[in-house]
mmCIF file of C-alpha atoms and ligand atoms in Angstrom:
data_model
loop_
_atom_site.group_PDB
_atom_site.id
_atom_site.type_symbol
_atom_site.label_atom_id
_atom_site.label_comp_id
_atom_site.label_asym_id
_atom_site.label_seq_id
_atom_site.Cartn_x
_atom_site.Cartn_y
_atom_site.Cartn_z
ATOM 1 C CA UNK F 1 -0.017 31.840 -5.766
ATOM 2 C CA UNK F 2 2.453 31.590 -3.245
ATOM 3 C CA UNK F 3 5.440 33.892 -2.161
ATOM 4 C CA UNK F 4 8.620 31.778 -2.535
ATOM 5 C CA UNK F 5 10.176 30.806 0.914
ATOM 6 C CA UNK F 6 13.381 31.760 -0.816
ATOM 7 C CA UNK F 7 11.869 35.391 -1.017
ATOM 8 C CA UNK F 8 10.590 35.438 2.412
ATOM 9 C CA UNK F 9 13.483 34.143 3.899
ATOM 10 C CA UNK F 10 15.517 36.544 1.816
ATOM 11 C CA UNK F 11 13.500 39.706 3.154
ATOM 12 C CA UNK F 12 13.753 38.599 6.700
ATOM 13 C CA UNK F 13 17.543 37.585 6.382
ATOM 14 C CA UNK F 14 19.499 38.951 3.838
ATOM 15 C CA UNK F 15 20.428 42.070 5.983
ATOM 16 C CA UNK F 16 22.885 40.147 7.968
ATOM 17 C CA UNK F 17 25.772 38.894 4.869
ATOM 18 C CA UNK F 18 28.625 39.436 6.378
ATOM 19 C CA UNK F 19 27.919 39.170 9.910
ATOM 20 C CA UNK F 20 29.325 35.603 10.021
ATOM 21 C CA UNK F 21 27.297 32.673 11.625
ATOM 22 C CA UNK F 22 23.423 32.500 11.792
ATOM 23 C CA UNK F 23 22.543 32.934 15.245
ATOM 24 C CA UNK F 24 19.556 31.726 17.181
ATOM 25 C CA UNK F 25 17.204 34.515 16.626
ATOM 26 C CA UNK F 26 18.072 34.327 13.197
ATOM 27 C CA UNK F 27 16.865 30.853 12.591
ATOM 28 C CA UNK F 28 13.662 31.097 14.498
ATOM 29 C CA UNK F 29 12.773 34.079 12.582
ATOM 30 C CA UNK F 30 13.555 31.891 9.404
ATOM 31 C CA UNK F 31 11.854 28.988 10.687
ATOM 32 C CA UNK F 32 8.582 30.551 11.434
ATOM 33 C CA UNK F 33 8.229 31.188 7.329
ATOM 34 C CA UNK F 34 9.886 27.576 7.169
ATOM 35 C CA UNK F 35 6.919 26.438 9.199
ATOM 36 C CA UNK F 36 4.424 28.271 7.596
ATOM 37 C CA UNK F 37 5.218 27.449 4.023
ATOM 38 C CA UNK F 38 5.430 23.426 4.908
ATOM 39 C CA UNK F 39 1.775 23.984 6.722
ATOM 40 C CA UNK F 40 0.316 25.611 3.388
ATOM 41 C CA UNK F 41 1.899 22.379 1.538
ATOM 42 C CA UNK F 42 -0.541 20.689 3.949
ATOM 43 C CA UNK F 43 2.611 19.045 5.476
ATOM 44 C CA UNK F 44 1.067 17.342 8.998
ATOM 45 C CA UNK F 45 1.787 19.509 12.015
ATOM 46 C CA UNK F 46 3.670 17.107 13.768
ATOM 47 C CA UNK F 47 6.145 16.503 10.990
ATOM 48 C CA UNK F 48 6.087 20.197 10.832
ATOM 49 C CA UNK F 49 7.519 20.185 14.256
ATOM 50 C CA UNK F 50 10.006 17.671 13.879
ATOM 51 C CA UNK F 51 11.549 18.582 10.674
ATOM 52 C CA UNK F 52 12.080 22.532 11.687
ATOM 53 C CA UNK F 53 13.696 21.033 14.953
ATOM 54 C CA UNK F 54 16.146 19.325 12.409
ATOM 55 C CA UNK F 55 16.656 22.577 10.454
ATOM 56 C CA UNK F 56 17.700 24.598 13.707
ATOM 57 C CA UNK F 57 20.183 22.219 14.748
ATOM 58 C CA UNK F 58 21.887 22.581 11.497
ATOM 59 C CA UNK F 59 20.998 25.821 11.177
ATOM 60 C CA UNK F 60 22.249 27.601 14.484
ATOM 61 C CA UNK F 61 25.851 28.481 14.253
ATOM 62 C CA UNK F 62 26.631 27.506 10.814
ATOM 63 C CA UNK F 63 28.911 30.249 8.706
ATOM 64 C CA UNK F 64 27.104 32.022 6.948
ATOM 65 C CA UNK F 65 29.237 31.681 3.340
ATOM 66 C CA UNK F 66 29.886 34.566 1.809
ATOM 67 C CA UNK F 67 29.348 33.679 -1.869
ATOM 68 C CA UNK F 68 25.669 33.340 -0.564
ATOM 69 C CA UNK F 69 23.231 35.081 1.237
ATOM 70 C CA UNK F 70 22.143 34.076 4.245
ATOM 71 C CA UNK F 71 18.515 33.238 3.230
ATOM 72 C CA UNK F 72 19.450 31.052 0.019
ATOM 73 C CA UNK F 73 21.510 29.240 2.939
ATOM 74 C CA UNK F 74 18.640 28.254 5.165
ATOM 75 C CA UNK F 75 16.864 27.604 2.113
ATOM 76 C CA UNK F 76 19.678 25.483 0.753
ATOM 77 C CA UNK F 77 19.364 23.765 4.013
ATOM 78 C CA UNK F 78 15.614 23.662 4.002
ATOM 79 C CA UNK F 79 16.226 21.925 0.432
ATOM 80 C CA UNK F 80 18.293 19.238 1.659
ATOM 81 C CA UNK F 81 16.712 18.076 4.840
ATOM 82 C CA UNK F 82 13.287 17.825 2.547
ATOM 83 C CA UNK F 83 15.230 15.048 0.323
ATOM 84 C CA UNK F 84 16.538 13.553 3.043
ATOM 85 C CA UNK F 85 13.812 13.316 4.787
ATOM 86 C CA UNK F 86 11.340 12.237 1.640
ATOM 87 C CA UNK F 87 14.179 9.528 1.169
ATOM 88 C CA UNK F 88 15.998 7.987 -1.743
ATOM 89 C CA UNK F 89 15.384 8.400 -5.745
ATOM 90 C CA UNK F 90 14.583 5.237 -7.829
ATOM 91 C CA UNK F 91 13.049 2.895 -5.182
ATOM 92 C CA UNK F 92 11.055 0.071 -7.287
ATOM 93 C CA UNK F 93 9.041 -2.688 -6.303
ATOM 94 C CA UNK F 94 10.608 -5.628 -5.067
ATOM 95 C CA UNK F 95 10.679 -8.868 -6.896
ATOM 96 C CA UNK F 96 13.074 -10.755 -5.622
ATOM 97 C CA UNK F 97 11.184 -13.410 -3.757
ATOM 98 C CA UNK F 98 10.091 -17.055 -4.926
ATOM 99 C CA UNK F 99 7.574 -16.712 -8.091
ATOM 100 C CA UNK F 100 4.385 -15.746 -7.638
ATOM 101 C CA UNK F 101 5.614 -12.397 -5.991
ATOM 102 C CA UNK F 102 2.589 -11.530 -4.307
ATOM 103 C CA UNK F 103 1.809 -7.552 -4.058
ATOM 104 C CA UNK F 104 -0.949 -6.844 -2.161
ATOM 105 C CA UNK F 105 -2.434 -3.096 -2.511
ATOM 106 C CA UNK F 106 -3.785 -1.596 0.248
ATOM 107 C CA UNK F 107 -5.455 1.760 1.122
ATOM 108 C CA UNK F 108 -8.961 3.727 1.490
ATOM 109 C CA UNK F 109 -11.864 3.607 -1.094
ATOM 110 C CA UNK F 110 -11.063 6.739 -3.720
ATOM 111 C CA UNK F 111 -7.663 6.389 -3.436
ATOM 112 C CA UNK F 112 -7.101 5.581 -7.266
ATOM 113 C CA UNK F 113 -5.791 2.054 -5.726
ATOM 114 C CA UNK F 114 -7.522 -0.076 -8.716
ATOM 115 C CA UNK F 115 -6.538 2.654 -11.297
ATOM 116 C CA UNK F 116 -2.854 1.943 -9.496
ATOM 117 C CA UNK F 117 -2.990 -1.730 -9.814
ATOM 118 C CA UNK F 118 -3.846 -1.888 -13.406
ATOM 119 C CA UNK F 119 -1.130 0.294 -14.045
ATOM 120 C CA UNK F 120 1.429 -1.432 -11.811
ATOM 121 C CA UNK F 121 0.573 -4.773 -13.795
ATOM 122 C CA UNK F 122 0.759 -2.919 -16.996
ATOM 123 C CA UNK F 123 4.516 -1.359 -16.341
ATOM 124 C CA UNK F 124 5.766 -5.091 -15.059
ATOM 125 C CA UNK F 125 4.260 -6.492 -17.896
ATOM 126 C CA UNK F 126 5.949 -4.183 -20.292
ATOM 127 C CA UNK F 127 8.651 -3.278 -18.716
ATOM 128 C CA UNK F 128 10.064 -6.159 -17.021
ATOM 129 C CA UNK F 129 8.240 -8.395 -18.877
ATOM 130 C CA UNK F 130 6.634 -10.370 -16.151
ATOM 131 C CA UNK F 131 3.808 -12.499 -16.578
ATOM 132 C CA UNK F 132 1.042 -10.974 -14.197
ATOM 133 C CA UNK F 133 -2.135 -12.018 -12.795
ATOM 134 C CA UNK F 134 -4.365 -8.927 -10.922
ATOM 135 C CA UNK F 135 -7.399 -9.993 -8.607
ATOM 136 C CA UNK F 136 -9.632 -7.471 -6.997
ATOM 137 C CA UNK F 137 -10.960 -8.523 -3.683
ATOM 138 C CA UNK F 138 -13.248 -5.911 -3.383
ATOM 139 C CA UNK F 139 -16.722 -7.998 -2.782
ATOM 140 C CA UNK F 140 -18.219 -4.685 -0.975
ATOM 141 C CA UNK F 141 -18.269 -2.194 -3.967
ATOM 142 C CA UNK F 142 -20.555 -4.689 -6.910
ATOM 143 C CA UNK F 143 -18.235 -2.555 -9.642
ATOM 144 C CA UNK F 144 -15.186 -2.896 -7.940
ATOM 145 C CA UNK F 145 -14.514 -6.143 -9.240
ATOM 146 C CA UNK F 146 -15.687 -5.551 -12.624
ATOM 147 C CA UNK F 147 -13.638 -2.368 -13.020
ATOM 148 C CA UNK F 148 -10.185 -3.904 -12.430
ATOM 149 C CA UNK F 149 -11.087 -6.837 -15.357
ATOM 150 C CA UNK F 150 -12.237 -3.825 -17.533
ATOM 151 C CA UNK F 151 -8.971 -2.693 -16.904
ATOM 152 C CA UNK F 152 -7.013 -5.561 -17.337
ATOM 153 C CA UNK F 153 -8.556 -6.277 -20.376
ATOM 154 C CA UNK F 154 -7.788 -2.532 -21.587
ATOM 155 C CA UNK F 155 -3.821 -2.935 -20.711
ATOM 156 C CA UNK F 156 -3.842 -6.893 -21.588
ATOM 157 C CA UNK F 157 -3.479 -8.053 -18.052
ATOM 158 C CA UNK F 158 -4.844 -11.346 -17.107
ATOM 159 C CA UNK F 159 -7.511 -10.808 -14.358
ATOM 160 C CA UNK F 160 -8.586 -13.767 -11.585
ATOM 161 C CA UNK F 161 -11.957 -14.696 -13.034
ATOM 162 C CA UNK F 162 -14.518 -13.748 -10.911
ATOM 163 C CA UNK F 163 -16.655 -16.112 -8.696
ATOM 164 C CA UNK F 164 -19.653 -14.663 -7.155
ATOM 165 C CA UNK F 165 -19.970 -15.156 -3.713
ATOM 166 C CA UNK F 166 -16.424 -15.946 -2.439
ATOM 167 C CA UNK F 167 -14.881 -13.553 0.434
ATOM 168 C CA UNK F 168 -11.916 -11.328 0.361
ATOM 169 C CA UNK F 169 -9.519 -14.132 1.962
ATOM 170 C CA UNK F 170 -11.043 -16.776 0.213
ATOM 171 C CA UNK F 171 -10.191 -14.875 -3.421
ATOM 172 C CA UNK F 172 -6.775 -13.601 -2.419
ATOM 173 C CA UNK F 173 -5.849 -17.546 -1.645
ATOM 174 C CA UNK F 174 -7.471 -18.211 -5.108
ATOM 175 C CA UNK F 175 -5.457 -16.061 -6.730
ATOM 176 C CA UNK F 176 -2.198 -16.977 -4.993
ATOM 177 C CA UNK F 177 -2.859 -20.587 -6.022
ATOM 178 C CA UNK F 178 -4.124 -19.611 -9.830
ATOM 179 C CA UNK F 179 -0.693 -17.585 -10.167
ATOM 180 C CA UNK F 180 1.421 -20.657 -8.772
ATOM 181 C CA UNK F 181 -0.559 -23.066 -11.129
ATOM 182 C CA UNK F 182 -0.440 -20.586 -13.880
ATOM 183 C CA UNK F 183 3.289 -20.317 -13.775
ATOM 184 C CA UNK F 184 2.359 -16.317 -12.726
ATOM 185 C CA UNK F 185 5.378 -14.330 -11.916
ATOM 186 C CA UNK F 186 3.890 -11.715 -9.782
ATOM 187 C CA UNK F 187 0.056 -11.455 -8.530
ATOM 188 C CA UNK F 188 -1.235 -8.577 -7.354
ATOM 189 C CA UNK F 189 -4.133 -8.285 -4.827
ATOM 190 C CA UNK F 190 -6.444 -5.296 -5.024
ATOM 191 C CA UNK F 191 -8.154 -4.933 -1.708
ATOM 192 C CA UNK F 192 -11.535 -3.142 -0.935
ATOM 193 C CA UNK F 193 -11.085 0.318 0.396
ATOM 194 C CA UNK F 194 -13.516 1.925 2.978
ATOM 195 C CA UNK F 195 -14.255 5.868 3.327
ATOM 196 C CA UNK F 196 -11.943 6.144 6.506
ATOM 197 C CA UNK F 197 -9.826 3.536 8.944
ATOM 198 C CA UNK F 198 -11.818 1.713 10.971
ATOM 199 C CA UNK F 199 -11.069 -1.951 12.582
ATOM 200 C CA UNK F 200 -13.175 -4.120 10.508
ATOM 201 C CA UNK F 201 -11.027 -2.825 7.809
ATOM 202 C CA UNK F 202 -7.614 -3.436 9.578
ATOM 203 C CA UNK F 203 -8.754 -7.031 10.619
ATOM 204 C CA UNK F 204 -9.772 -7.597 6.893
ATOM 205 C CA UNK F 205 -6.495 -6.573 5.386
ATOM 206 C CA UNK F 206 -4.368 -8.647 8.038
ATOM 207 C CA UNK F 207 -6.156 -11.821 7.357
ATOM 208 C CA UNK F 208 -5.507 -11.148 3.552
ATOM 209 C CA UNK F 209 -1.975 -10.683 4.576
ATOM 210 C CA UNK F 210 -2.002 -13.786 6.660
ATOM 211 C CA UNK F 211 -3.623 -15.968 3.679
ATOM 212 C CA UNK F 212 -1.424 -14.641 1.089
ATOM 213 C CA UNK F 213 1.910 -13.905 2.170
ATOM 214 C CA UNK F 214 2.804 -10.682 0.307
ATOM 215 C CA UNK F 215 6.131 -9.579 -0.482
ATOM 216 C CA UNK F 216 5.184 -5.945 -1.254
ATOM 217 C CA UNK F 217 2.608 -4.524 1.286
ATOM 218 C CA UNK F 218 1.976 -1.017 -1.417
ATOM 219 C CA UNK F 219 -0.553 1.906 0.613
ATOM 220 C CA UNK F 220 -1.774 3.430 -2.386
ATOM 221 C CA UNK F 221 -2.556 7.374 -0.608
ATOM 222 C CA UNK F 222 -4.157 10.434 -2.547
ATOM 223 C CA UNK F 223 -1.130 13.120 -2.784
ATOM 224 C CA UNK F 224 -3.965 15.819 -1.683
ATOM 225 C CA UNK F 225 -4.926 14.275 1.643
ATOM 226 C CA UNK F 226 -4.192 16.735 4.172
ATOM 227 C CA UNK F 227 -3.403 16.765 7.530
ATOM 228 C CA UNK F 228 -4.898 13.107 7.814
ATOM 229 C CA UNK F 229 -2.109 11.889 5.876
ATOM 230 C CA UNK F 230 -0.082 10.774 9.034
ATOM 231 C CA UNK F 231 -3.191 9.402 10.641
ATOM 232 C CA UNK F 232 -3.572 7.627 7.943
ATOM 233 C CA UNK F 233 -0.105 5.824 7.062
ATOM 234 C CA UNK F 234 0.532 5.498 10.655
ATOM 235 C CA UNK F 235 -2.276 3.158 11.217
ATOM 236 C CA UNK F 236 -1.747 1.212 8.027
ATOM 237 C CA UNK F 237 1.675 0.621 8.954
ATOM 238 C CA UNK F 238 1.256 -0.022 12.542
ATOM 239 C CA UNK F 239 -1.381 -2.897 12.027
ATOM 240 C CA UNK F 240 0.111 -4.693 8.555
ATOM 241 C CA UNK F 241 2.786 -2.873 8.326
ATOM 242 C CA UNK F 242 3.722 -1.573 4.867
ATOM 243 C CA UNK F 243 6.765 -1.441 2.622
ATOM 244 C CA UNK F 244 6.447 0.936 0.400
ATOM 245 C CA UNK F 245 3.960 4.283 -0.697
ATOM 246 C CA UNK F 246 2.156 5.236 -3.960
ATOM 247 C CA UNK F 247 1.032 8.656 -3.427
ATOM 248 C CA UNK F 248 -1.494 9.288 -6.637
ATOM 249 C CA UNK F 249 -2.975 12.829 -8.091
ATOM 250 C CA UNK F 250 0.407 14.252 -8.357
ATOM 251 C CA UNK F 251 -0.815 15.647 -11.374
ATOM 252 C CA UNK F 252 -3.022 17.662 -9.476
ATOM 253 C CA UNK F 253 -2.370 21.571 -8.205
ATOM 254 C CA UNK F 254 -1.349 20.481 -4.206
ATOM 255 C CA UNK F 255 2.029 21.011 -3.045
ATOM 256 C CA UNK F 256 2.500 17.248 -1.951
ATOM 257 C CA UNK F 257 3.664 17.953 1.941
ATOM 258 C CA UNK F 258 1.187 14.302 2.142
ATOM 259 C CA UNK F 259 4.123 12.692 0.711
ATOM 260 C CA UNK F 260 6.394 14.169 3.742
ATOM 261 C CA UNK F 261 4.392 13.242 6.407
ATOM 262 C CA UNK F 262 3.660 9.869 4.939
ATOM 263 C CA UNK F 263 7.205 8.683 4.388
ATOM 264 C CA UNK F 264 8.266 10.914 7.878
ATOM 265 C CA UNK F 265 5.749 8.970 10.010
ATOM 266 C CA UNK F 266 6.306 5.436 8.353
ATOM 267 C CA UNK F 267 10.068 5.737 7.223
ATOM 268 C CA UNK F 268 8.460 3.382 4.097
ATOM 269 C CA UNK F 269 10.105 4.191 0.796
ATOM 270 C CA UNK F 270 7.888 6.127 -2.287
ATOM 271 C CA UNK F 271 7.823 3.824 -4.457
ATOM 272 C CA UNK F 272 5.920 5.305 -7.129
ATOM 273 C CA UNK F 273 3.569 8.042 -7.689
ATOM 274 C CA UNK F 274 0.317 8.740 -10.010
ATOM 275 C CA UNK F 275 0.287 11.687 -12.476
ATOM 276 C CA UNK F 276 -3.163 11.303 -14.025
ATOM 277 C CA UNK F 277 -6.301 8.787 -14.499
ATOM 278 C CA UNK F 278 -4.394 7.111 -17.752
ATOM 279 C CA UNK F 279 -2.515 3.339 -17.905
ATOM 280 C CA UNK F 280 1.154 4.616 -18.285
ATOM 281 C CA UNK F 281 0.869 7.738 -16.054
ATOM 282 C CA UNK F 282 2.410 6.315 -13.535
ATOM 283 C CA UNK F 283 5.892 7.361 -12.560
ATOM 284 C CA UNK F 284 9.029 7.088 -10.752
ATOM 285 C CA UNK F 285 9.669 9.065 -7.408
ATOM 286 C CA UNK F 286 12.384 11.917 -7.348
ATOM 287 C CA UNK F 287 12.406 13.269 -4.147
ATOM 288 C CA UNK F 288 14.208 16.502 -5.392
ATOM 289 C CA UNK F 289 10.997 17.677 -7.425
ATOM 290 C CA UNK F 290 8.492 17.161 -4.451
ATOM 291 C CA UNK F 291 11.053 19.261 -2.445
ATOM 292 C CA UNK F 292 10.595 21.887 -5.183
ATOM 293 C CA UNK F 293 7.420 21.525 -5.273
ATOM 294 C CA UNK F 294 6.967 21.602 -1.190
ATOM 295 C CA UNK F 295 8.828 24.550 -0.884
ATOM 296 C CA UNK F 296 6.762 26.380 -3.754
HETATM 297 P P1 LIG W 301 -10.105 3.117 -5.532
HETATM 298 O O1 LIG W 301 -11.480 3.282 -4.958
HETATM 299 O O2 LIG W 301 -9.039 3.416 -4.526
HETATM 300 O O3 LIG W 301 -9.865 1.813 -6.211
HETATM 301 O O4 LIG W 301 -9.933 4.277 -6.617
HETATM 302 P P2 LIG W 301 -9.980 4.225 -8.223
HETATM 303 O O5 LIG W 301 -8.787 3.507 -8.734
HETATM 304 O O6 LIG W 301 -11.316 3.740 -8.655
HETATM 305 O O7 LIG W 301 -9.766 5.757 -8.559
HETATM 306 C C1 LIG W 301 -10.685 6.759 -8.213
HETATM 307 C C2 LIG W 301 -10.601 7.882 -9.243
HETATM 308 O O8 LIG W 301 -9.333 8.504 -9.193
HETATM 309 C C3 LIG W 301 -10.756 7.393 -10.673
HETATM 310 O O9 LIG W 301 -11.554 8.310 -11.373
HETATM 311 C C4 LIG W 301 -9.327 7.386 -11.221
HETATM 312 O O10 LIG W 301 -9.277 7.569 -12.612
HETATM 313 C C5 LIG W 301 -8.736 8.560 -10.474
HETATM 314 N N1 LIG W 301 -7.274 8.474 -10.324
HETATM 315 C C6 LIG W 301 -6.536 7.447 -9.852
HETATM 316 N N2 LIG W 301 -5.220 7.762 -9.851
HETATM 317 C C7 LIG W 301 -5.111 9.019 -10.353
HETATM 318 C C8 LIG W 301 -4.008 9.922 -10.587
HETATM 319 O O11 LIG W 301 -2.823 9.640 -10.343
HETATM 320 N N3 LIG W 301 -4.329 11.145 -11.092
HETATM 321 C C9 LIG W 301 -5.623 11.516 -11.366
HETATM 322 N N4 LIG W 301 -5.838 12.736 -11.858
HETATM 323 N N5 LIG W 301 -6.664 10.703 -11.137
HETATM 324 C C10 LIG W 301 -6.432 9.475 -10.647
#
């Protein structure tokens, strides 16, 4: 669908092997594709800005090797300033705190942040062999509640039984003290979602964080939100502040500049991502294949 930034930074720069270092006019020319192809990746403008300032500083001046040509170099460079920037391989969620470990998930409604929980639970529960307990506190949504026991019951995860009734708080401190009685080793909290940010929200999911003490604050994000991606994670992380990302619908066709901006604005690790509506597709993050996959 797209032309390769590798071929349009070849066109516009391959003339010059041999002329030594890449000089300023050089890189803007380069960077204006750089910018372009990190926009179509729906990559937010402002992380646009930052990370091509990044690229010219290590770009201006350097020798231009001459086993390569000068636009697999800027792409080379492109390449590597995306993984840094998208951060570390192999980041998982982190247990190490007093049993129950209390994960609380956060993000907007449509997210896939119940489809995320139940599989979260599932992977600890097989894979680390915890003993989990999952509650939804989604009282707005009558389903909501209802879907995340179907779930559990699906992947053989315990679910908080459900009390008609109770508020958000008052279930998340329910569950907390069900998981310590239980002998749970990790609980996680599925909160309700709304269509967009708004303060009612925000004062919601601090008093669940107040009430239940999380370890693991997890915004579950869709991988094809645009440009509202930084809007987004910035004002998640500015009012509860989170500690990791789960960027979900990887599986779908969109080049995944969400997951740039996200982890640009927040610095928060990816912790995982979602590759489809099934239990186990749910996956590990490797920042080199999103850079890949970024750079088309
Ligand atoms: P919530 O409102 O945030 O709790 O969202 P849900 O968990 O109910 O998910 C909304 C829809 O997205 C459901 O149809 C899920 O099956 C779907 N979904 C969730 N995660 C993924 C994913 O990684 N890939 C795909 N293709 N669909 C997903």
């Amino acid at each position: 669908m797209f032309e390769s930034l590798q071929d349009r930074l070849g066109s516009i720069l391959n003339g010059l092997t041999g002329r030594g270092a890449l000089s300023e006019a050089d890189v803007s020319a380069a960077l204006r594709e750089v910018r372009r192809a990190l926009l179509e990746a729906d990559v937010a403008l402002e992380v646009v800005r930052g990370f091509t300032d990044r690229v010219r500083e290590k770009a201006v001046g350097a020798e231009v090797l001459k086993s390569i040509k000068p636009g697999q170099m800027v792409v080379k460079i492109v390449h590597d300033e995306l993984i840094a920037t998208l951060g570390a391989e192999g980041e998982v969620i982190d247990l190490n705190a007093p049993a129950p470990v209390v994960i609380m998930m956060v993000g907007l409604q449509g997210s896939g942040k119940t489809t995320t929980t139940a599989k979260i639970a599932k992977r600890l529960t097989e894979r680390e062999r915890k003993k989990v307990l999952m509650a939804s506190l989604d009282t707005r949504r009558p389903a909501a509640q209802e879907q995340l026991r179907q779930l559990g019951s699906q992947t053989g995860v315990e679910t908080l039984p459900i009390i008609a009734g109770q508020s958000p708080t008052d279930i998340s401190a329910r569950a907390v003290q069900a998981a310590k009685l239980g002998g749970y080793d990790v609980v996680i909290l599925d909160t309700a979602g709304r269509t967009h940010i708004d303060e009612p929200l925000m004062a919601e999911m601090a008093e669940i964080k107040r009430r239940s003490n999380p370890h693991e604050i997890l915004l579950v994000a869709d991988s094809l939100t645009g440009q509202d991606a930084v809007n987004l994670a910035r004002s998640f992380d500015e009012r509860i502040g989170i500690t990791g990302l789960v960027l979900t619908r990887m599986d779908g066709d969109g080049r995944g500049g969400a997951a740039l901006s996200m982890r640009a604005v927040t610095g928060k690790p990816i912790k995982l991502i979602g590759v489809g509506e099934k239990m186990g597709e749910l996956e590990e993050f490797h920042p080199r294949r999103i850079a890949d996959r970024i750079l088309g």
